[in-house]
Coordinates of C-alpha atoms in Angstrom, one line a residue:
X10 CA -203.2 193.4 70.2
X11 CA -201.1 191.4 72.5
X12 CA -201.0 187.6 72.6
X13 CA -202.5 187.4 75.7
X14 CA -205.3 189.6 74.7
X15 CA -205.7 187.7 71.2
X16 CA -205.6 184.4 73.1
X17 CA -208.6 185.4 75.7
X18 CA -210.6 187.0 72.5
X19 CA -210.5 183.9 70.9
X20 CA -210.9 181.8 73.7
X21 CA -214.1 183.3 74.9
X22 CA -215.5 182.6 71.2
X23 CA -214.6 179.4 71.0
X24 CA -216.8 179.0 74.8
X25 CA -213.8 178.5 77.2
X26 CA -214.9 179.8 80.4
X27 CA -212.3 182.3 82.0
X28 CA -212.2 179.9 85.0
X29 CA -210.4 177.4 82.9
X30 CA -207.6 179.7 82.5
X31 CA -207.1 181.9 85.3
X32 CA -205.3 181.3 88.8
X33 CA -204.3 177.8 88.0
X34 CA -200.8 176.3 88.9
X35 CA -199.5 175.6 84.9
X36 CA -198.3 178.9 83.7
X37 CA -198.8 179.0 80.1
X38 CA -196.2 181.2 77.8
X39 CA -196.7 182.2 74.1
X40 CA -193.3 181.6 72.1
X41 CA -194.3 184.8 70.2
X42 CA -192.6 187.0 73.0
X43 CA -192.3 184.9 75.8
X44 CA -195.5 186.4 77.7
X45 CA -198.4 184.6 79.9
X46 CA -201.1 183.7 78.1
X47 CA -202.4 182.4 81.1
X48 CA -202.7 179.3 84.5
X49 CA -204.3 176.2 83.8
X50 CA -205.2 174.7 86.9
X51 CA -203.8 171.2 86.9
X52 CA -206.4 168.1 88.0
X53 CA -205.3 166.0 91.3
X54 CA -204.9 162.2 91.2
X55 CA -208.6 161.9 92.7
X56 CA -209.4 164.3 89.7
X57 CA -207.9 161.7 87.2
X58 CA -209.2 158.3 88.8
X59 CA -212.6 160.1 88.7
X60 CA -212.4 161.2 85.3
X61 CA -211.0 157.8 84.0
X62 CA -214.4 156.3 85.7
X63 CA -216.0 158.2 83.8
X64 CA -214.7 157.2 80.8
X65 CA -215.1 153.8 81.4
X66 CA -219.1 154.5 82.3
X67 CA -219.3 156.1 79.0
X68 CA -218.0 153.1 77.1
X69 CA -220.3 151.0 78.7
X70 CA -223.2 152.9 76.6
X71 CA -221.3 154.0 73.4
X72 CA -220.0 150.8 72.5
X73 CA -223.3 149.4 71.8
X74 CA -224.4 152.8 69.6
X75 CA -224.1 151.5 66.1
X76 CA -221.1 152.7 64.1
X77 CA -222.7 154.8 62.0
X78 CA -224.7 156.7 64.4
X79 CA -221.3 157.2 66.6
X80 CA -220.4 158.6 63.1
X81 CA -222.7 161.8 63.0
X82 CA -221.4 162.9 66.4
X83 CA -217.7 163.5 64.2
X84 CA -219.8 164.6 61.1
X85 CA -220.6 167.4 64.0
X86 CA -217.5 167.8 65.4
X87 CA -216.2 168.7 61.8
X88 CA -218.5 171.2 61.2
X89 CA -218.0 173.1 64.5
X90 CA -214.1 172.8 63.4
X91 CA -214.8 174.4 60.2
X92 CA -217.1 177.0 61.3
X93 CA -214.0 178.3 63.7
X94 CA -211.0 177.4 61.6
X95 CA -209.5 180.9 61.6
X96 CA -209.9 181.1 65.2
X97 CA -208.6 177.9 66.4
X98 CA -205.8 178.2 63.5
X99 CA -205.0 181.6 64.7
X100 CA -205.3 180.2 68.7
X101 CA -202.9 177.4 67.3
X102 CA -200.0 180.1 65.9
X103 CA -200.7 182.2 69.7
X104 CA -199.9 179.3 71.9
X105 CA -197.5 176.8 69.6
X106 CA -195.7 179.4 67.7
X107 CA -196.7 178.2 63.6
X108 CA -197.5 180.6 61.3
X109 CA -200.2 181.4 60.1
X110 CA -200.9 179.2 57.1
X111 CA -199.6 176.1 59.0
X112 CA -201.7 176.6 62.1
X113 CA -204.8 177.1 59.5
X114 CA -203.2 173.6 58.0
X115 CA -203.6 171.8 61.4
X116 CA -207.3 172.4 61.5
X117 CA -207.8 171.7 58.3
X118 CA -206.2 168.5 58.9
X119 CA -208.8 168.1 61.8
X120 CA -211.4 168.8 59.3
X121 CA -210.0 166.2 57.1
X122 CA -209.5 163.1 60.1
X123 CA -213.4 164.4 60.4
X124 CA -214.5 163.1 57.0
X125 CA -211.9 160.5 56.7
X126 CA -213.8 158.9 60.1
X127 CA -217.3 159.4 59.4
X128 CA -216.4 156.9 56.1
X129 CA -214.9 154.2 58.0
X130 CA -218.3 154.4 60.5
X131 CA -219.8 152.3 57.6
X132 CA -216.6 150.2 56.9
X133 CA -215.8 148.9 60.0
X134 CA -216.2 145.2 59.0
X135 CA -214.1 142.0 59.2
X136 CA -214.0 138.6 56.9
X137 CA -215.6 136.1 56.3
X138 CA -213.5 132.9 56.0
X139 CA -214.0 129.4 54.4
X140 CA -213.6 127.1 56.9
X141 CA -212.6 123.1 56.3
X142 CA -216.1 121.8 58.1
X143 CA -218.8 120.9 56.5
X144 CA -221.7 123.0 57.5
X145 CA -219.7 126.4 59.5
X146 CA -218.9 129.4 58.7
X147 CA -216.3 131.3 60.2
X148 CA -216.6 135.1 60.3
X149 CA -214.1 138.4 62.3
X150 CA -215.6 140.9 63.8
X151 CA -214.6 143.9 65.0
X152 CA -215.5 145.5 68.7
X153 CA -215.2 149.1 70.8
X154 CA -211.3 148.3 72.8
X155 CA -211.9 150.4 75.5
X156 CA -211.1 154.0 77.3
X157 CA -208.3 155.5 75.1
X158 CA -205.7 158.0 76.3
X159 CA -204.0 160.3 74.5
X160 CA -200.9 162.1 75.2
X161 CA -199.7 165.0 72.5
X162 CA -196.7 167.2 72.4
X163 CA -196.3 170.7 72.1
X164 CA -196.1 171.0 68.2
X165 CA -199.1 169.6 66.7
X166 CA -201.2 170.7 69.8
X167 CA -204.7 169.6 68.2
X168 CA -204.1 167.7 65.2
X169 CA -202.6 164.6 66.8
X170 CA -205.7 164.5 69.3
X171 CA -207.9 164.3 66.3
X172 CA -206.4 161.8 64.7
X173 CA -206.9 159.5 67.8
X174 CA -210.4 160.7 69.1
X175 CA -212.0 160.7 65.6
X176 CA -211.6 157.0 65.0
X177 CA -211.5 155.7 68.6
X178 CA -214.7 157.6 69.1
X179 CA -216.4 156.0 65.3
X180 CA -214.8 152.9 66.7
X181 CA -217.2 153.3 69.9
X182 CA -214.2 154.1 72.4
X183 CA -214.2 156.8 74.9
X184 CA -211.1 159.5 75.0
X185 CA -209.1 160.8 77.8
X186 CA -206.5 163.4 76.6
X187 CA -203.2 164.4 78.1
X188 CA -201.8 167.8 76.4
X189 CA -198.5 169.2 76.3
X190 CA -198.1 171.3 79.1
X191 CA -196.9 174.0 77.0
X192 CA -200.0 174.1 74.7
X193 CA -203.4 173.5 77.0
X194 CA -205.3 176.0 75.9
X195 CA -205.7 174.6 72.5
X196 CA -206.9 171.3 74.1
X197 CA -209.2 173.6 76.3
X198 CA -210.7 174.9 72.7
X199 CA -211.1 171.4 71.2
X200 CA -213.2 170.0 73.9
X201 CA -215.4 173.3 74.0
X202 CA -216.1 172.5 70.3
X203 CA -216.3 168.6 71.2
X204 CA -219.6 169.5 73.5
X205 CA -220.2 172.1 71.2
X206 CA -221.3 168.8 68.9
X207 CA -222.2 166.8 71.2
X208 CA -224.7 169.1 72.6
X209 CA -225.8 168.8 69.0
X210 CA -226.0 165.2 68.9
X211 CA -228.2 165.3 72.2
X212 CA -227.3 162.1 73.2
X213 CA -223.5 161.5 73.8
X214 CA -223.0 159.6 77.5
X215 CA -221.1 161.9 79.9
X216 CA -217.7 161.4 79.8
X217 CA -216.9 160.7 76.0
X218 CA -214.2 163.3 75.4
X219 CA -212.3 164.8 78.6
X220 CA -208.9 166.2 79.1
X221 CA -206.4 165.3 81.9
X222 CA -204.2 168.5 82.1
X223 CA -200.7 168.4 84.6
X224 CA -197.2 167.3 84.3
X225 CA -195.7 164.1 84.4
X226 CA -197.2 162.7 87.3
X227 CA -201.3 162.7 85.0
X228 CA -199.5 161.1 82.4
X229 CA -198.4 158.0 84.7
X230 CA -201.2 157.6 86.2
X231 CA -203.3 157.5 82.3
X232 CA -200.2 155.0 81.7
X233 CA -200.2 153.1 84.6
X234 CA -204.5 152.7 85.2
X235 CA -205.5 149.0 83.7
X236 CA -209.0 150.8 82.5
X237 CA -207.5 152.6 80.1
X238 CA -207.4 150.2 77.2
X239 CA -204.7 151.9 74.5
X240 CA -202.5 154.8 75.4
X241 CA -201.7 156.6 71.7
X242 CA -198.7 158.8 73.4
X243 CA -196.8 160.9 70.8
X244 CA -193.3 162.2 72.1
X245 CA -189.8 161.9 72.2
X246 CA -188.3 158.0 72.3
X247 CA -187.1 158.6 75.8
X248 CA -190.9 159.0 76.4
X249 CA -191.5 156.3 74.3
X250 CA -188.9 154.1 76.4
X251 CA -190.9 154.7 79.7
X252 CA -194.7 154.6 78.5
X253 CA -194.5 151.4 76.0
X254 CA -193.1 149.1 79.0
X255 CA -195.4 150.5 81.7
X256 CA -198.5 149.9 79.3
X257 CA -197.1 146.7 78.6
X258 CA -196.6 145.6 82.0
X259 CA -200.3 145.5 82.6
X260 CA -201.1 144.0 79.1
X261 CA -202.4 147.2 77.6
X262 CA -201.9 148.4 74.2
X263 CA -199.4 151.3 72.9
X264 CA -199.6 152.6 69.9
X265 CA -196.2 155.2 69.7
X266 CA -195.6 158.1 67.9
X267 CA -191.8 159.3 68.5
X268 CA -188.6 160.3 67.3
X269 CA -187.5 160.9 63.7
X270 CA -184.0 162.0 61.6
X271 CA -185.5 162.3 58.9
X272 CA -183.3 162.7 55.6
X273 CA -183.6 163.5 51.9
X274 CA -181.5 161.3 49.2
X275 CA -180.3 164.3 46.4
X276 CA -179.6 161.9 43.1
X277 CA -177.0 162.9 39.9
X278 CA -180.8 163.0 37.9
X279 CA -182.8 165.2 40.5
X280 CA -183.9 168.5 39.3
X281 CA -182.5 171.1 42.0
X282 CA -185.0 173.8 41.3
X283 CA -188.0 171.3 42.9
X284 CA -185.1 169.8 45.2
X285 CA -184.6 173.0 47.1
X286 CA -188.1 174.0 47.3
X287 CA -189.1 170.6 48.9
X288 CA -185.9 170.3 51.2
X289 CA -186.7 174.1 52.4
X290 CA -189.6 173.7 53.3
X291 CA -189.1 170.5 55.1
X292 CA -185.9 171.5 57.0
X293 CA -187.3 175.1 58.5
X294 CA -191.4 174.4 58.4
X295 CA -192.4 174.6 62.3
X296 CA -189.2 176.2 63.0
X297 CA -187.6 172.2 62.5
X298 CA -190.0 171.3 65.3
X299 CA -192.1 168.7 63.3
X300 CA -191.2 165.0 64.0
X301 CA -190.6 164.8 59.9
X302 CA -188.7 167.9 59.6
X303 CA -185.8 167.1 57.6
X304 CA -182.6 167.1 59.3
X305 CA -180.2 165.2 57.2
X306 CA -178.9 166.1 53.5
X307 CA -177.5 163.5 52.0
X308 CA -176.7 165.1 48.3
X309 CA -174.4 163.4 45.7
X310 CA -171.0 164.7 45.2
X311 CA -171.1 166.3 42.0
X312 CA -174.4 168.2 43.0
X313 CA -173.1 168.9 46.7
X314 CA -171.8 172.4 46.4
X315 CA -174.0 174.1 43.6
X316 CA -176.9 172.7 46.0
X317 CA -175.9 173.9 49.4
X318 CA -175.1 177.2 47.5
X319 CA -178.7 177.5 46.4
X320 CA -179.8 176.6 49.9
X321 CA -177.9 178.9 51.5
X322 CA -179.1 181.5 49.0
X323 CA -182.7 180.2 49.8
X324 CA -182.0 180.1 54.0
X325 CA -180.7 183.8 53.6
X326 CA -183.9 185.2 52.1
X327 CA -186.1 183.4 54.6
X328 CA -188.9 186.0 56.4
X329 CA -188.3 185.6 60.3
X330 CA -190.6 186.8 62.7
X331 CA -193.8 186.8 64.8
X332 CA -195.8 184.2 62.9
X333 CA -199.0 186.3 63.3
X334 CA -197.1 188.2 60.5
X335 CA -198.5 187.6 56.9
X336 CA -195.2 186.5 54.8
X337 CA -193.6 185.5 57.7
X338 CA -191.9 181.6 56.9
X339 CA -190.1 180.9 59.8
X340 CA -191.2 181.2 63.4
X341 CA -190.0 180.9 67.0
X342 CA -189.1 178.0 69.0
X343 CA -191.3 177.0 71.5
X344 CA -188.8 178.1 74.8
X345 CA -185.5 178.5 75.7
X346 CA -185.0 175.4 76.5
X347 CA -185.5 174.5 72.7
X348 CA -183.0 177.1 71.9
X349 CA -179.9 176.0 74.2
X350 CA -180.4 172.6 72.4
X351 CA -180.1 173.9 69.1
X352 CA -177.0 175.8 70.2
X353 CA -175.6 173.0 71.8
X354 CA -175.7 170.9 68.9
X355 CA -173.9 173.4 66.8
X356 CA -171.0 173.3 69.0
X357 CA -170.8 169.3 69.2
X358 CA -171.0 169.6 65.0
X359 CA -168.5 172.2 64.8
X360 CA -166.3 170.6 67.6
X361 CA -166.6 167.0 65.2
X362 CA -165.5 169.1 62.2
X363 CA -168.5 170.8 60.3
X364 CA -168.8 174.0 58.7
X365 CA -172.3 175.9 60.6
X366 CA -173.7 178.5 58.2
X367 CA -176.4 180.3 60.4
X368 CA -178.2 179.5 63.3
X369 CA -177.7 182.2 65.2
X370 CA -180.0 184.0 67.0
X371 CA -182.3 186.7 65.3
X372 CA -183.9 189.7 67.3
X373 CA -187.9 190.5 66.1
X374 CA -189.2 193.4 66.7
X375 CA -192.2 193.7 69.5
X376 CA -191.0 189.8 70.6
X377 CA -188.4 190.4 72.7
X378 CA -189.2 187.4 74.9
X379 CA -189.1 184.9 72.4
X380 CA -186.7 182.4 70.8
X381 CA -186.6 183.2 67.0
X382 CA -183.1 181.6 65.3
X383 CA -181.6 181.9 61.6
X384 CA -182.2 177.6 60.3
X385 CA -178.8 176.1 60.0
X386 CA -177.0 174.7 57.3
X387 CA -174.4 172.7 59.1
X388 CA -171.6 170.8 56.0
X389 CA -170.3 167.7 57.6
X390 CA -167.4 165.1 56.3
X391 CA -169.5 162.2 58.3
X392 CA -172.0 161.1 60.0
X393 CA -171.1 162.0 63.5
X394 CA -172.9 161.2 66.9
X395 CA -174.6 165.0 66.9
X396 CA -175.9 163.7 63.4
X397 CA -177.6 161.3 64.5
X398 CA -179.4 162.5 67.3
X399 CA -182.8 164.2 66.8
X400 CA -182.2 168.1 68.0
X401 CA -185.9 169.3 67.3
X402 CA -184.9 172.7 65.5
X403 CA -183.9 173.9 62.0
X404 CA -180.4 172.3 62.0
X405 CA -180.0 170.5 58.5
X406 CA -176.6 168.3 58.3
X407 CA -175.4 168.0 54.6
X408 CA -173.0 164.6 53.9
X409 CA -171.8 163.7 50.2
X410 CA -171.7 160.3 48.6
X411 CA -170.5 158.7 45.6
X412 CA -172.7 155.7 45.0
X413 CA -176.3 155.1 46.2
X414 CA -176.0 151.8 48.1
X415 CA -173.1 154.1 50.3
X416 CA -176.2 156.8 50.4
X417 CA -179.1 154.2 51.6
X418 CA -177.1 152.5 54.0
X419 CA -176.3 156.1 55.6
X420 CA -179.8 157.3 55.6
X421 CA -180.8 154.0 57.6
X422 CA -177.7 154.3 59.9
X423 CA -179.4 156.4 62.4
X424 CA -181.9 154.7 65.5
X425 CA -185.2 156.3 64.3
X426 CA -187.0 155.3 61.1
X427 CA -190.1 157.5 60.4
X428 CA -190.1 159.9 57.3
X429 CA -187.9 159.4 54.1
X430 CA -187.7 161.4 50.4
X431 CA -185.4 160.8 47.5
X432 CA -184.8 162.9 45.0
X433 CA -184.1 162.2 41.3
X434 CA -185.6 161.2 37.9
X435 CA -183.9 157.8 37.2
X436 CA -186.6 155.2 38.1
X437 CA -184.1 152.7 39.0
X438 CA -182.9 154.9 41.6
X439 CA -186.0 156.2 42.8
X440 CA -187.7 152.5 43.0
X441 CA -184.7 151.1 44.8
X442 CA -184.7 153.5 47.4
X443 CA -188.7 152.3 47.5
X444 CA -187.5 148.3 47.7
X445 CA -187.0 146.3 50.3
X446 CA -183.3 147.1 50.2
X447 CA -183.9 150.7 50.5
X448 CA -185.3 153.6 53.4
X449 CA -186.2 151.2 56.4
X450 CA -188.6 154.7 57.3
X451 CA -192.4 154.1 57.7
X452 CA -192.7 157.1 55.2
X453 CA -190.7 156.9 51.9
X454 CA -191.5 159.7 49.2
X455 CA -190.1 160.7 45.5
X456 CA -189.7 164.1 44.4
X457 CA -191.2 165.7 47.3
X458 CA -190.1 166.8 51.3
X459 CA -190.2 164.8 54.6
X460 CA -193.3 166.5 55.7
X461 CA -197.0 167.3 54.9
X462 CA -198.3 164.0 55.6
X463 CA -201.9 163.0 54.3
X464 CA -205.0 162.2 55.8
X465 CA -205.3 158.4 54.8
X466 CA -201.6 157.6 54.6
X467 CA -200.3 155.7 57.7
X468 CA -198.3 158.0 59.5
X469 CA -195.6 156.5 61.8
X470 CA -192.4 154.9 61.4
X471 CA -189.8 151.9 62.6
X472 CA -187.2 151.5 65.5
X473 CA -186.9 154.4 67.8
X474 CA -189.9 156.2 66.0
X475 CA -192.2 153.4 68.1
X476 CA -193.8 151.8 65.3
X477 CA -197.2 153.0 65.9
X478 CA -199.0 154.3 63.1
X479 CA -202.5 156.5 62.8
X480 CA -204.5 158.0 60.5
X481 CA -204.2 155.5 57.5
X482 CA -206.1 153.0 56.1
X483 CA -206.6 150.6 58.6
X484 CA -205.5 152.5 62.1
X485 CA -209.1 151.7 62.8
X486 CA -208.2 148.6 64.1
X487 CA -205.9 150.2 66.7
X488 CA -209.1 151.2 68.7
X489 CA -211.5 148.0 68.2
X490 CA -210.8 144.1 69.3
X491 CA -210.8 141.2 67.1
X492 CA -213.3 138.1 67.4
X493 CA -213.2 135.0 65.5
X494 CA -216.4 133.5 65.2
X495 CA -217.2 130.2 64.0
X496 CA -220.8 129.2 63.1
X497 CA -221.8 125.7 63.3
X498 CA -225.4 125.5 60.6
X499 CA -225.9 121.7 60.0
X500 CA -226.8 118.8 62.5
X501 CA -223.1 117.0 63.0
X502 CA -220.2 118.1 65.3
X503 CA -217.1 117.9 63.0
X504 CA -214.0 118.9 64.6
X505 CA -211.3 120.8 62.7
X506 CA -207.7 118.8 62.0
X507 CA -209.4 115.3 61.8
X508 CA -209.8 115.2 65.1
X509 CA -212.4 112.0 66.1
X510 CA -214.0 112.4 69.8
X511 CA -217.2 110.4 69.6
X512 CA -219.1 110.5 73.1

């Protein structure tokens, strides 16, 4: 069956009317073989104003729902997501390119945000704090922010949405969401099994989950529109660089999901065997198109070459290919596009000195349209400018060092900060690179890769990475406001500081 075929299979079980694909203006292209999987019709600036209205309606109602009610309509939504987990996993690997097992993972990790925000529904509570006046009380709490926006790139084409809809909508906030342009009809599918649940719930106002589907100019206008209360937009820093000021210039919130260059510390004391295992499958996972993909190898000198022999061993036995394919590791890039980048970055390395072992293009069978590559192992005497730019595809730069204060201060020599992993058994080691004085990365691990974050771990990282972080423990409080309330119980008027002002 063809992708396009799969794709309108699916899409019809999942309740996405043909209308929603057909004759629009957004050509949509599977990176399987490069073929239409259909024409989203993009929504006019009147379309978006009167969508965002809507939103803002529907916050009027939802924000007084109580929190645990607002919970059973995502106790829904996760049971519509696992009831069509192969499907949407399988629609995921169609139209974003993952294989199989990782476009199963992403729902899964829907699922999980699911359960994670039905809990907090019950826990979404302030403090109560002593206060130096006789008879008050002073308390926080916690309110609904407003309409949220969204905006989600191309390789984590539902998972990111859930993050931000599953709280903000537990938190009693309304969500607008903004899709990559390359992966709508996922977003199509999630809001099909959004009404799905809220048709369930029976009492959801109109408006509570809608997507905003176009190019650049929907995403301004969700920026730039003063009812939309926090835009969650997660993209590349230059992104980054033109949504945080434009939310800020009206006094909205941000919350920034961007860059990474992401590298694993390899220690005298590591054991090589896990070493390998985790860097592998953190360098050429996604194809290198996750934002913690690993892309810098930062090994000690008396491990380097045994280790980027096993690697190269590992890279060469690789499975390649349509990711539909059980056994299949490695998939395609997303376009062409993707794939002039990565071979432009191969020149600048080899041009500033490094050795390139693969990343050559590899023919599949049946795909002839699409972009499938060998990773790259790319040996490099320094840190060079290519190094530390962010080329999202499986390029891995190995340096050497000698002592780990030289290693550190390397791995935090680059302008993004978001995912982090050391390898080794010394404690010493590993808890220094832990410290204050070691990764300046919002992610820092031991023993394991860059990627597979956690439901319940604060994902996000510092400097160009945006600093925003979602899914933890308290990214709750992203999507609520904060009162201080002070409770005055006794008969007399005390003011706070000493303050006398007797009328």
């Amino acid at each position: 069956m063809t992708p396009n075929q799969q794709t309108r299979e699916l899409l019809q079980r999942l309740g996405v009317p043909d209308a929603a694909y057909d004759d629009g203006d957004l050509p949509v292209h599977s990176p399987i073989d490069g073929s239409a999987l259909g024409h989203v019709p993009s929504h006019s600036a009147e379309e978006v104003a009167h969508r965002i209205a809507l939103a803002q309606q529907a916050f009027l109602q939802w924000r007084s729902v109580p929190a645990p009610r607002r919970g059973e309509l995502i106790r829904l939504l996760g049971e519509e997501l696992r009831a069509e987990k192969e499907t949407l996993g399988l629609l995921v690997s169609l139209e974003a390119g993952k294989i199989l097992s990782e476009g199963l993972g992403e729902v899964q990790e829907m699922v999980d945000i699911c359960d994670f925000a039905v809990g907090l529904s019950r826990q979404l509570h302030g403090l109560t704090i002593a206060s130096e006046r006789p008879g008050h009380r002073m308390m926080e709490t916690w309110h609904p922010l407003g309409v949220v926006g969204v905006i989600s790139a191309f390789n984590f084409p539902v998972a990111v949405w859930s993050w931000n809809a599953a709280l903000a909508i537990v938190c009693g906030d309304p969500v607008l969401w903004k899709p990559s342009e390359k992966t709508p009809l996922t977003a199509l599918a999630c809001q099909a099994l959004f009404e799905r649940a809220a048709k369930r719930f029976s009492d959801a106002p109109e408006g509570l989950s809608q997507l905003l589907l176009g190019g650049r100019a929907v995403g301004e206008q969700l920026v730039d529109d003063p009812r939309v209360a926090l835009v969650s937009a997660t993209g590349s820093t230059r992104m980054g660089r033109e949504v945080g000021p434009r939310v800020a210039q009206r006094f909205g919130r941000s919350l920034l999901e961007l860059g990474g260059n992401n590298a694993v510390i390899v220690t005298p004391s590591a054991d090589l065997e896990l070493a390998v295992r985790g860097i592998v499958f953190a360098a050429v996972g996604t194809a290198g198109q996750r934002c913690t993909s690993t892309r810098r190898l930062i090994v000690h000198e008396s491990l380097r070459g045994e280790l980027v022999a096993r690697l190269r061993k590992a890279y060469g036995g690789l499975p390649i290919g349509d990711p539909r394919v059980a056994g299949t590791l490695v998939g395609p890039l997303i376009d062409q596009a993707s794939l002039a980048a990565m071979q432009r970055a191969l020149e600048s390395a080899r041009a500033e000195g490094g050795t390139v072992h693969g990343g050559e293009r590899v023919a599949v069978s049946g795909c002839d349209g699409g972009c499938y590559v060998r990773p790259a192992i790319v040996e490099m005497s320094a840190q060079t400018a290519t190094v530390c730019h962010e080329t999202f595809a499986p390029i891995l730069y190995v340096l050497g060092y000698s002592d780990l204060n030289e290693a550190i201060a390397l791995h935090n020599a680059v302008p993004q900060g978001l995912s982090s992993a050391i390898f080794g058994n010394d404690l010493r080691e590993t808890e220094l690179f832990l410290s204050a004085a070691g990764s300046d990365c919002g992610i820092a691990n031991v023993n394991l890769g860059t990627s597979g974050a956690e439901i319940g771990g604060a994902f996000g990282g510092e400097k160009e990475t945006g600093g925003g972080r979602e899914s933890g423990s308290d990214a709750w409080r992203n999507y609520m406001r904060r009162a201080t309330n002070t409770i005055n119980y006794s008969r007399q008027l005390p003011l706070a500081q000493g303050v006398k002002f007797d009328v």
